[in-house]
């Protein structure tokens, strides 16, 4: 066994048998074995030594080691190797082999790599590009327009409304709007927008990889609606519980919603953050999706 194999084994979670995330690796106070926080969060006795009264301690040194490990880009065709801490940024911004789904319903969720997507647009949507190219150079306030459809109307009964005056134009509870991907979206049980379409970015491991339709994770286009409708400042997102969250200056890489939802977590005062420390499960998921799904918001 090589030294790299030994290091990987040392940094492997004893429950899921995968290398722990650089954002949530913890060790036990009893036997100091390493675990992913989501794996061990609700486990009463230590899985390795069976101690009942133990604490889950953030393994900061292990997190730095995990973040420095080199991995290959998971996209087919990409030969780039990056550190684990930079993988999400590579996937969101730089990988030419990322899969992009065409938002045109007539394309029936056609997917191709970022490298080929411009060719697809030129071949299949040339007239649409020619009709709308001028919008690329308009100011943001001029292009923030939402297409609204009343619940009892057909798609040809649309109304356009400026995003700056959207609250006086329609009521989210009874009407629906198109998101940036041109899909109709409505509020789910979490108060977030959902369109029911496929989630973009990396495959989501906490849900069925669909945007809603009533709760859970949403696609980047619906997240943009969440941010716009709540008039959230730049850098804020909405976690899968429907709570607005942001990164603090003391922990710029972690989202916190500040809610009292961690009463059973002995490491905290019951609150997620709000400026440092531990995160609730919903904010941890938001961290994992920050770059590969919501990086452009």
Coordinates of C-alpha atoms in Angstrom, one line a residue:
X1 CA 0.0 0.0 0.0
X2 CA 1.4 3.4 -1.0
X3 CA 1.7 6.4 1.3
X4 CA -1.2 8.0 -0.7
X5 CA -3.3 5.0 0.0
X6 CA -2.5 5.2 3.7
X7 CA -3.4 8.9 3.8
X8 CA -6.7 8.3 1.9
X9 CA -7.5 5.5 4.4
X10 CA -6.8 7.7 7.3
X11 CA -9.1 10.4 5.9
X12 CA -12.0 8.0 5.1
X13 CA -15.3 8.2 7.0
X14 CA -15.8 5.0 8.9
X15 CA -19.5 5.0 8.1
X16 CA -19.8 5.8 4.3
X17 CA -16.3 4.5 3.6
X18 CA -15.6 7.6 1.3
X19 CA -13.1 10.4 2.0
X20 CA -14.8 12.9 4.2
X21 CA -15.7 16.3 2.9
X22 CA -13.3 19.2 3.6
X23 CA -16.3 21.2 4.8
X24 CA -17.8 18.7 7.3
X25 CA -15.1 16.2 8.5
X26 CA -15.4 15.6 12.3
X27 CA -13.7 13.4 14.8
X28 CA -15.0 11.7 17.9
X29 CA -13.8 12.8 21.3
X30 CA -13.5 9.1 22.5
X31 CA -11.4 7.3 19.8
X32 CA -10.7 10.2 17.5
X33 CA -11.9 8.4 14.3
X34 CA -12.9 10.5 11.4
X35 CA -16.5 10.8 10.1
X36 CA -18.6 13.0 7.8
X37 CA -20.8 15.1 10.0
X38 CA -24.1 14.1 8.1
X39 CA -23.1 10.4 8.6
X40 CA -22.7 10.6 12.4
X41 CA -24.8 13.5 13.3
X42 CA -27.7 11.5 14.7
X43 CA -25.7 8.4 15.9
X44 CA -26.0 8.0 19.6
X45 CA -23.1 5.8 20.4
X46 CA -19.7 5.9 18.6
X47 CA -19.7 3.5 15.7
X48 CA -16.1 2.3 16.4
X49 CA -15.7 2.1 20.2
X50 CA -19.4 2.2 21.2
X51 CA -18.9 5.0 23.7
X52 CA -22.2 6.6 24.6
X53 CA -21.1 10.0 26.0
X54 CA -18.9 11.5 23.3
X55 CA -18.6 14.7 21.3
X56 CA -18.2 15.4 17.6
X57 CA -15.3 17.8 17.1
X58 CA -14.5 19.6 13.9
X59 CA -11.4 18.0 12.4
X60 CA -9.8 21.2 11.0
X61 CA -6.4 19.7 10.2
X62 CA -8.0 16.8 8.5
X63 CA -10.2 19.2 6.5
X64 CA -7.1 21.0 5.2
X65 CA -5.5 17.7 4.2
X66 CA -8.7 16.5 2.4
X67 CA -8.9 19.8 0.6
X68 CA -5.3 19.5 -0.7
X69 CA -5.9 16.0 -2.1
X70 CA -5.7 15.9 -5.9
X71 CA -8.7 14.4 -7.8
X72 CA -9.6 14.0 -11.5
X73 CA -12.5 16.0 -12.9
X74 CA -15.5 13.6 -13.0
X75 CA -16.8 14.9 -16.3
X76 CA -16.2 12.5 -19.2
X77 CA -13.5 13.8 -21.6
X78 CA -11.9 16.2 -19.1
X79 CA -8.4 15.2 -18.0
X80 CA -7.8 18.1 -15.6
X81 CA -6.7 17.2 -12.1
X82 CA -7.4 19.7 -9.3
X83 CA -7.4 19.7 -5.5
X84 CA -10.7 18.7 -3.9
X85 CA -11.2 22.2 -2.5
X86 CA -11.0 23.7 -6.0
X87 CA -13.1 21.0 -7.7
X88 CA -16.5 22.8 -7.4
X89 CA -15.0 26.0 -8.7
X90 CA -13.5 24.1 -11.7
X91 CA -16.9 22.5 -12.5
X92 CA -18.8 25.7 -12.2
X93 CA -16.6 28.0 -14.1
X94 CA -13.9 26.3 -16.1
X95 CA -14.7 22.8 -17.2
X96 CA -15.5 22.7 -21.0
X97 CA -17.0 19.2 -20.5
X98 CA -19.8 20.3 -18.2
X99 CA -23.2 19.1 -19.4
X100 CA -25.7 21.9 -20.2
X101 CA -29.4 21.3 -20.7
X102 CA -31.1 23.3 -23.5
X103 CA -34.0 25.2 -21.9
X104 CA -36.1 25.1 -25.1
X105 CA -39.0 22.7 -24.4
X106 CA -38.9 21.5 -28.1
X107 CA -35.3 20.2 -27.5
X108 CA -36.8 17.8 -24.9
X109 CA -34.0 18.3 -22.3
X110 CA -31.3 17.8 -24.8
X111 CA -27.9 17.9 -23.1
X112 CA -24.4 18.5 -24.5
X113 CA -21.1 19.7 -23.2
X114 CA -20.3 23.4 -22.7
X115 CA -17.8 23.0 -25.5
X116 CA -20.6 22.0 -27.9
X117 CA -23.5 24.1 -26.6
X118 CA -22.7 27.2 -28.7
X119 CA -22.7 25.0 -31.8
X120 CA -26.1 23.6 -30.8
X121 CA -27.5 27.2 -30.3
X122 CA -26.1 28.2 -33.7
X123 CA -27.6 25.2 -35.4
X124 CA -31.0 24.9 -33.7
X125 CA -31.7 28.4 -32.4
X126 CA -30.1 30.8 -34.8
X127 CA -33.2 33.0 -35.3
X128 CA -33.8 33.2 -31.5
X129 CA -30.3 34.4 -31.0
X130 CA -30.7 37.0 -33.7
X131 CA -33.9 38.2 -32.2
X132 CA -32.5 38.5 -28.7
X133 CA -28.8 39.3 -29.1
X134 CA -29.3 43.0 -28.2
X135 CA -30.4 42.0 -24.7
X136 CA -26.9 40.9 -23.9
X137 CA -25.8 44.5 -23.9
X138 CA -28.7 46.0 -22.0
X139 CA -28.3 47.1 -18.4
X140 CA -29.4 44.6 -15.8
X141 CA -32.4 46.7 -14.7
X142 CA -33.7 46.7 -18.3
X143 CA -33.4 42.9 -18.7
X144 CA -34.9 41.8 -15.4
X145 CA -38.3 41.1 -16.8
X146 CA -40.5 38.1 -15.7
X147 CA -43.1 36.5 -17.8
X148 CA -46.2 35.8 -15.7
X149 CA -49.1 33.4 -16.4
X150 CA -52.3 33.3 -14.3
X151 CA -53.2 29.9 -12.9
X152 CA -56.4 29.6 -15.0
X153 CA -54.8 30.8 -18.3
X154 CA -53.0 29.1 -21.1
X155 CA -49.4 30.0 -22.0
X156 CA -50.5 32.4 -24.7
X157 CA -52.1 34.6 -22.1
X158 CA -48.8 35.9 -20.8
X159 CA -48.0 39.3 -19.2
X160 CA -44.6 40.8 -18.9
X161 CA -43.7 42.8 -15.8
X162 CA -40.6 44.6 -14.7
X163 CA -38.8 42.9 -11.9
X164 CA -38.5 46.3 -10.1
X165 CA -42.3 46.5 -9.8
X166 CA -43.1 42.8 -9.6
X167 CA -44.7 42.9 -6.2
X168 CA -47.5 45.2 -7.3
X169 CA -48.1 43.1 -10.5
X170 CA -48.9 39.7 -9.3
X171 CA -49.4 37.5 -6.1
X172 CA -47.0 34.6 -5.9
X173 CA -49.5 32.5 -4.0
X174 CA -52.0 32.2 -6.8
X175 CA -49.9 32.9 -9.9
X176 CA -46.9 31.4 -11.5
X177 CA -44.0 32.9 -13.4
X178 CA -41.3 31.7 -15.9
X179 CA -37.8 31.3 -14.6
X180 CA -34.6 32.1 -16.5
X181 CA -34.7 28.6 -18.1
X182 CA -38.2 29.5 -19.5
X183 CA -40.0 27.0 -17.3
X184 CA -43.1 27.8 -15.3
X185 CA -42.3 28.0 -11.5
X186 CA -44.5 28.3 -8.4
X187 CA -44.0 28.4 -4.7
X188 CA -43.6 25.1 -2.9
X189 CA -44.3 24.2 0.7
X190 CA -40.9 25.6 1.7
X191 CA -41.7 29.0 0.2
X192 CA -39.1 28.5 -2.5
X193 CA -39.8 28.5 -6.2
X194 CA -39.8 25.2 -8.1
X195 CA -40.4 24.4 -11.7
X196 CA -40.2 20.5 -11.6
X197 CA -37.4 20.4 -14.2
X198 CA -34.0 18.6 -13.8
X199 CA -31.5 20.1 -11.4
X200 CA -28.4 21.6 -13.1
X201 CA -24.8 21.1 -11.9
X202 CA -23.6 17.9 -10.3
X203 CA -26.1 15.2 -9.5
X204 CA -27.8 16.0 -6.2
X205 CA -27.4 13.2 -3.6
X206 CA -30.0 14.4 -1.1
X207 CA -33.1 14.3 -3.4
X208 CA -34.4 12.9 -6.7
X209 CA -32.4 15.4 -8.8
X210 CA -35.6 17.3 -9.8
X211 CA -36.5 20.9 -8.9
X212 CA -39.2 20.4 -6.4
X213 CA -42.0 20.4 -7.2
X214 CA -42.9 21.2 -3.6
X215 CA -39.8 21.1 -1.5
X216 CA -36.1 20.3 -1.4
X217 CA -33.4 21.6 -3.7
X218 CA -34.2 23.8 -6.6
X219 CA -32.5 24.6 -9.9
X220 CA -30.3 27.7 -10.4
X221 CA -33.0 29.4 -12.4
X222 CA -35.6 29.0 -9.6
X223 CA -33.0 30.0 -6.9
X224 CA -32.5 33.2 -8.9
X225 CA -36.3 33.8 -8.5
X226 CA -36.0 33.2 -4.8
X227 CA -33.2 35.8 -4.5
X228 CA -35.0 38.3 -6.7
X229 CA -38.4 38.0 -5.1
X230 CA -37.0 38.3 -1.6
X231 CA -34.8 41.2 -2.7
X232 CA -31.8 39.5 -1.0
X233 CA -28.4 41.3 -1.2
X234 CA -25.6 39.9 -3.3
X235 CA -24.1 36.7 -1.8
X236 CA -27.4 35.5 -0.1
X237 CA -29.1 32.3 -1.2
X238 CA -32.1 30.3 0.1
X239 CA -31.5 26.9 1.6
X240 CA -33.6 23.8 1.0
X241 CA -35.7 24.5 4.1
X242 CA -36.7 27.8 2.7
X243 CA -34.5 30.0 5.0
X244 CA -32.4 32.9 3.6
X245 CA -28.7 32.3 4.4
X246 CA -25.4 34.1 3.8
X247 CA -21.7 33.7 4.6
X248 CA -20.3 35.8 7.4
X249 CA -17.0 37.7 7.3
X250 CA -15.5 35.4 10.0
X251 CA -16.5 32.2 8.1
X252 CA -16.6 33.4 4.4
X253 CA -16.8 29.8 3.1
X254 CA -19.9 28.7 5.2
X255 CA -23.5 29.6 4.8
X256 CA -25.6 30.3 8.0
X257 CA -29.3 30.9 8.3
X258 CA -29.2 31.8 12.0
X259 CA -32.3 29.7 12.9
X260 CA -32.8 27.8 16.1
X261 CA -32.9 24.4 14.5
X262 CA -29.9 22.6 16.2
X263 CA -31.1 22.2 19.8
X264 CA -29.9 18.5 19.8
X265 CA -26.4 19.5 18.7
X266 CA -24.2 19.7 21.8
X267 CA -21.5 21.6 19.9
X268 CA -23.9 24.6 19.5
X269 CA -26.2 26.9 21.4
X270 CA -29.0 25.6 19.1
X271 CA -28.5 28.1 16.4
X272 CA -27.1 27.7 12.9
X273 CA -24.2 30.2 13.1
X274 CA -25.1 32.9 12.8
X275 CA -21.5 34.2 12.2
X276 CA -19.3 31.1 12.8
X277 CA -19.3 27.6 14.1
X278 CA -21.6 24.8 13.0
X279 CA -24.2 24.8 10.3
X280 CA -27.6 23.2 10.1
X281 CA -28.1 20.4 7.6
X282 CA -29.8 22.7 5.1
X283 CA -27.0 25.2 5.1
X284 CA -24.4 22.4 4.7
X285 CA -26.3 21.3 1.5
X286 CA -26.2 24.9 0.3
X287 CA -22.5 24.9 0.8
X288 CA -22.1 21.8 -1.3
X289 CA -24.1 23.3 -4.2
X290 CA -22.7 26.8 -3.9
X291 CA -20.3 26.7 -6.9
X292 CA -21.4 23.8 -9.1
X293 CA -25.1 24.8 -9.1
X294 CA -25.5 28.4 -7.9
X295 CA -22.1 29.9 -8.8
X296 CA -23.5 32.3 -11.4
X297 CA -26.1 33.9 -9.0

